[in-house]
Amino acid sequence: MQVRLFRQFGAAVLACASVFLVPGADAQALPTVSHLPVRTSRVELYGAYSYFHPVQADIHEFYLQPVNTGAIAGVNVYFNRFLGVQAEGTFSTSSPNGSNVCMGTVQAGPVMRFQMRHVVPFVHATAGGAKSGGPVFQSCAWGWGATGGLGMDYVLPGFQERLAIRPIQADYEFNHVDHGPLVLPGGFDGGLMKMNAYRLSAGVVLRLGNVTPPAALGMSCDVTPGDVNAGEPITGKSESIHQNPHKKTTYTWHTNGGKLSGTGDTVQIDTTGLAPGNYVLTGRMEQGRLPEQQAECNAHFAVKAVLTPLSVTCSASPYSVHPGDSVAIASTVPSPESYGGLMYGYTTSAGTVRGVGPTATLNTSGAPTGTITVTCTVREDGGKTATSNTTVQVLPAVLPPAPQTQALCTIAFDRDKKRPARVDNEAKGCLDDIALSLQRQSDAHLVIVGSRDGTESPDVAAERSVNTKLYLTQEKGIDSSRIQLRTGDTAGRRVSQTLVPAGATFDQTGTTNVEESSVKSSGQPYATSKKLWKLKLKPKKKK
């Protein structure tokens, strides 16, 4: 009968264990909590019903019998997720024939678990005291013993995961108990018990504390759709991680645009009357006062501007120029940020225009006098195009005024009757000013016109021109190639000077060119000491 009972119990235990060990059974048998990892307990208190079966346990060939009813109580304290220490006590009532009434152990040792969410297999080994009576009414005695075994717990999803079922725990025991000298021949007292046995048990576990602190609450927000026109609704929704399903969750929502409606993890946003722009929805969830029990999230949404038809204004600055001048061209698009990428282009009816953005430059070189039309074109990514024209007036070219000759001072020769062709000191002041004018205008030349009265020889007028040139070249360093000599038909003992700028033309009417080589000197050409004049005329010796 005991063997049959043991077989039935073992079959029931194995069937129960198979439910939890079959892959996927955890998800199929009981609902799971996907928000948080299963609590990893710090302390476990357990109690169980046990079946005890001695094997080869005898004194003088009197064998101990299996015990159908027994109990186990113990406590486990874990250092981390896996390793801990265990203290355990067992007790079995008497066997059917009334022997071994005080069978039990008090032992301690290490325990190791392997938690896989709700399923927690474990192994343990203990050693300590063992107490037993003999098979033929030997008195109870204490000895020593050791136990090793394995088992499995199933953590219930409810009760804040503080309760677990232990469907099976299977242990091997060895007990060594000395009852004293064996009394023969009956063997009813004394004897040494070396017991090998196995124990099967099942019970419940109370799980306390937590080895690892709970993960901080996390929250994320999303809005659908993210871009709307004013007046279109938006749905805001939150997702959480590490949410404890056993605690009350409070949601609060705020936004800087629109009106909120709804509670819980989903709200609605009314965007009626919102101006175009970007806005933020802020969500907050709380499961307690601790920071790790609170979380916030943000989601951004935008209200789009009402687009007007694409348009462009083309302008020119300045709007009137002379040929060759440059003109700034500008393309102006109202609210360009409201459109996709914009591309600009320019064409012109004359000249050249270059530019790649909202500005360009018109070059009027080679353009005829009149109106130039510039066309500005803008195109958005969607394919819409807008054009605009502006005009630029090209004015006639302004020619610079033609250079004019300039009459300079006139020197007189009527003060020295003996030397009528000599340049006196009073005339030098006039010639000094003329030399300065020639130095300032390096591209101009000088025309000297000598005159005579009716009583003088024609050669006197030519000599007066030559002597004036000699003063300018020898005393003032003027290049002789810049001076032209002529005689005039105007009566009077004088020499007139005319400055001829580059590009100007001297009116030769009434004048005759002077051949300097044919003019004979009648004496000193201009006022200076005789000694200095002789030095000027004296030829230099060759070295």
GROMACS .gro file of N, CA, C and O in nm, residues 11 16-17 66 80 96 111 150-151 163 198 206 257-258 265 268 299 322-323 346-347 375 427 480 493 525:
model
  104
   11ALA      N    1   0.378   1.038  -0.935
   11ALA     CA    2   0.319   1.069  -1.066
   11ALA      C    3   0.252   1.205  -1.065
   11ALA      O    4   0.262   1.283  -1.161
   16CYS      N    5   0.263   1.775  -1.229
   16CYS     CA    6   0.259   1.918  -1.194
   16CYS      C    7   0.384   1.990  -1.243
   16CYS      O    8   0.377   2.099  -1.297
   17ALA      N    9   0.500   1.924  -1.226
   17ALA     CA   10   0.625   1.987  -1.270
   17ALA      C   11   0.629   2.004  -1.421
   17ALA      O   12   0.682   2.104  -1.472
   66PRO      N   13   0.859   0.360   0.517
   66PRO     CA   14   0.826   0.496   0.467
   66PRO      C   15   0.726   0.565   0.557
   66PRO      O   16   0.644   0.502   0.622
   80ASN      N   17   2.235   3.761  -0.355
   80ASN     CA   18   2.216   3.821  -0.486
   80ASN      C   19   2.107   3.743  -0.558
   80ASN      O   20   2.030   3.671  -0.494
   96PRO      N   21   0.324   0.351   0.985
   96PRO     CA   22   0.201   0.277   1.015
   96PRO      C   23   0.214   0.179   1.131
   96PRO      O   24   0.118   0.153   1.202
  111VAL      N   25   2.222   2.754  -0.086
  111VAL     CA   26   2.116   2.731  -0.182
  111VAL      C   27   2.143   2.820  -0.304
  111VAL      O   28   2.191   2.933  -0.290
  150LEU      N   29   1.702   1.921  -0.507
  150LEU     CA   30   1.663   2.026  -0.600
  150LEU      C   31   1.512   2.040  -0.599
  150LEU      O   32   1.441   1.954  -0.546
  151GLY      N   33   1.467   2.152  -0.658
  151GLY     CA   34   1.324   2.175  -0.663
  151GLY      C   35   1.291   2.290  -0.757
  151GLY      O   36   1.379   2.342  -0.829
  163LEU      N   37   0.404   3.564  -0.342
  163LEU     CA   38   0.363   3.427  -0.312
  163LEU      C   39   0.402   3.336  -0.427
  163LEU      O   40   0.385   3.371  -0.544
  198TYR      N   41   1.515   0.918   0.072
  198TYR     CA   42   1.479   1.033  -0.009
  198TYR      C   43   1.348   1.090   0.042
  198TYR      O   44   1.266   1.019   0.101
  206LEU      N   45   0.660   3.213   0.084
  206LEU     CA   46   0.635   3.356   0.102
  206LEU      C   47   0.763   3.431   0.071
  206LEU      O   48   0.866   3.409   0.134
  257GLY      N   49  -0.020   7.474  -2.660
  257GLY     CA   50  -0.104   7.515  -2.771
  257GLY      C   51  -0.222   7.421  -2.786
  257GLY      O   52  -0.206   7.298  -2.786
  258GLY      N   53  -0.343   7.474  -2.796
  258GLY     CA   54  -0.461   7.391  -2.813
  258GLY      C   55  -0.527   7.357  -2.681
  258GLY      O   56  -0.480   7.391  -2.572
  265ASP      N   57  -0.376   5.734  -2.047
  265ASP     CA   58  -0.256   5.739  -2.130
  265ASP      C   59  -0.283   5.796  -2.269
  265ASP      O   60  -0.192   5.803  -2.352
  268GLN      N   61  -0.672   6.399  -2.640
  268GLN     CA   62  -0.699   6.464  -2.768
  268GLN      C   63  -0.662   6.611  -2.757
  268GLN      O   64  -0.683   6.674  -2.653
  299ALA      N   65   0.628   6.544  -2.657
  299ALA     CA   66   0.605   6.516  -2.799
  299ALA      C   67   0.576   6.649  -2.868
  299ALA      O   68   0.504   6.733  -2.814
  322HIS      N   69   2.451  10.412  -6.690
  322HIS     CA   70   2.522  10.434  -6.815
  322HIS      C   71   2.580  10.301  -6.862
  322HIS      O   72   2.597  10.207  -6.782
  323PRO      N   73   2.611  10.288  -6.990
  323PRO     CA   74   2.664  10.161  -7.041
  323PRO      C   75   2.788  10.117  -6.961
  323PRO      O   76   2.875  10.198  -6.930
  346TYR      N   77   1.735   8.382  -6.356
  346TYR     CA   78   1.729   8.518  -6.411
  346TYR      C   79   1.762   8.514  -6.559
  346TYR      O   80   1.850   8.439  -6.604
  347THR      N   81   1.690   8.598  -6.636
  347THR     CA   82   1.721   8.619  -6.778
  347THR      C   83   1.712   8.769  -6.806
  347THR      O   84   1.647   8.844  -6.733
  375THR      N   85   1.402   8.932  -6.619
  375THR     CA   86   1.297   8.843  -6.569
  375THR      C   87   1.350   8.760  -6.454
  375THR      O   88   1.453   8.692  -6.468
  427ALA      N   89   6.066  13.925  -6.722
  427ALA     CA   90   5.999  13.819  -6.798
  427ALA      C   91   6.018  13.681  -6.733
  427ALA      O   92   5.938  13.589  -6.754
  480SER      N   93   6.296  11.988  -7.419
  480SER     CA   94   6.280  12.072  -7.538
  480SER      C   95   6.178  12.017  -7.636
  480SER      O   96   6.119  12.092  -7.714
  493ARG      N   97   5.619  14.399  -7.981
  493ARG     CA   98   5.744  14.339  -7.935
  493ARG      C   99   5.712  14.248  -7.811
  493ARG      O  100   5.730  14.288  -7.696
  525PRO      N  101   7.084  13.522  -7.457
  525PRO     CA  102   6.941  13.496  -7.479
  525PRO      C  103   6.854  13.544  -7.364
  525PRO      O  104   6.740  13.584  -7.385
   0.00000   0.00000   0.00000
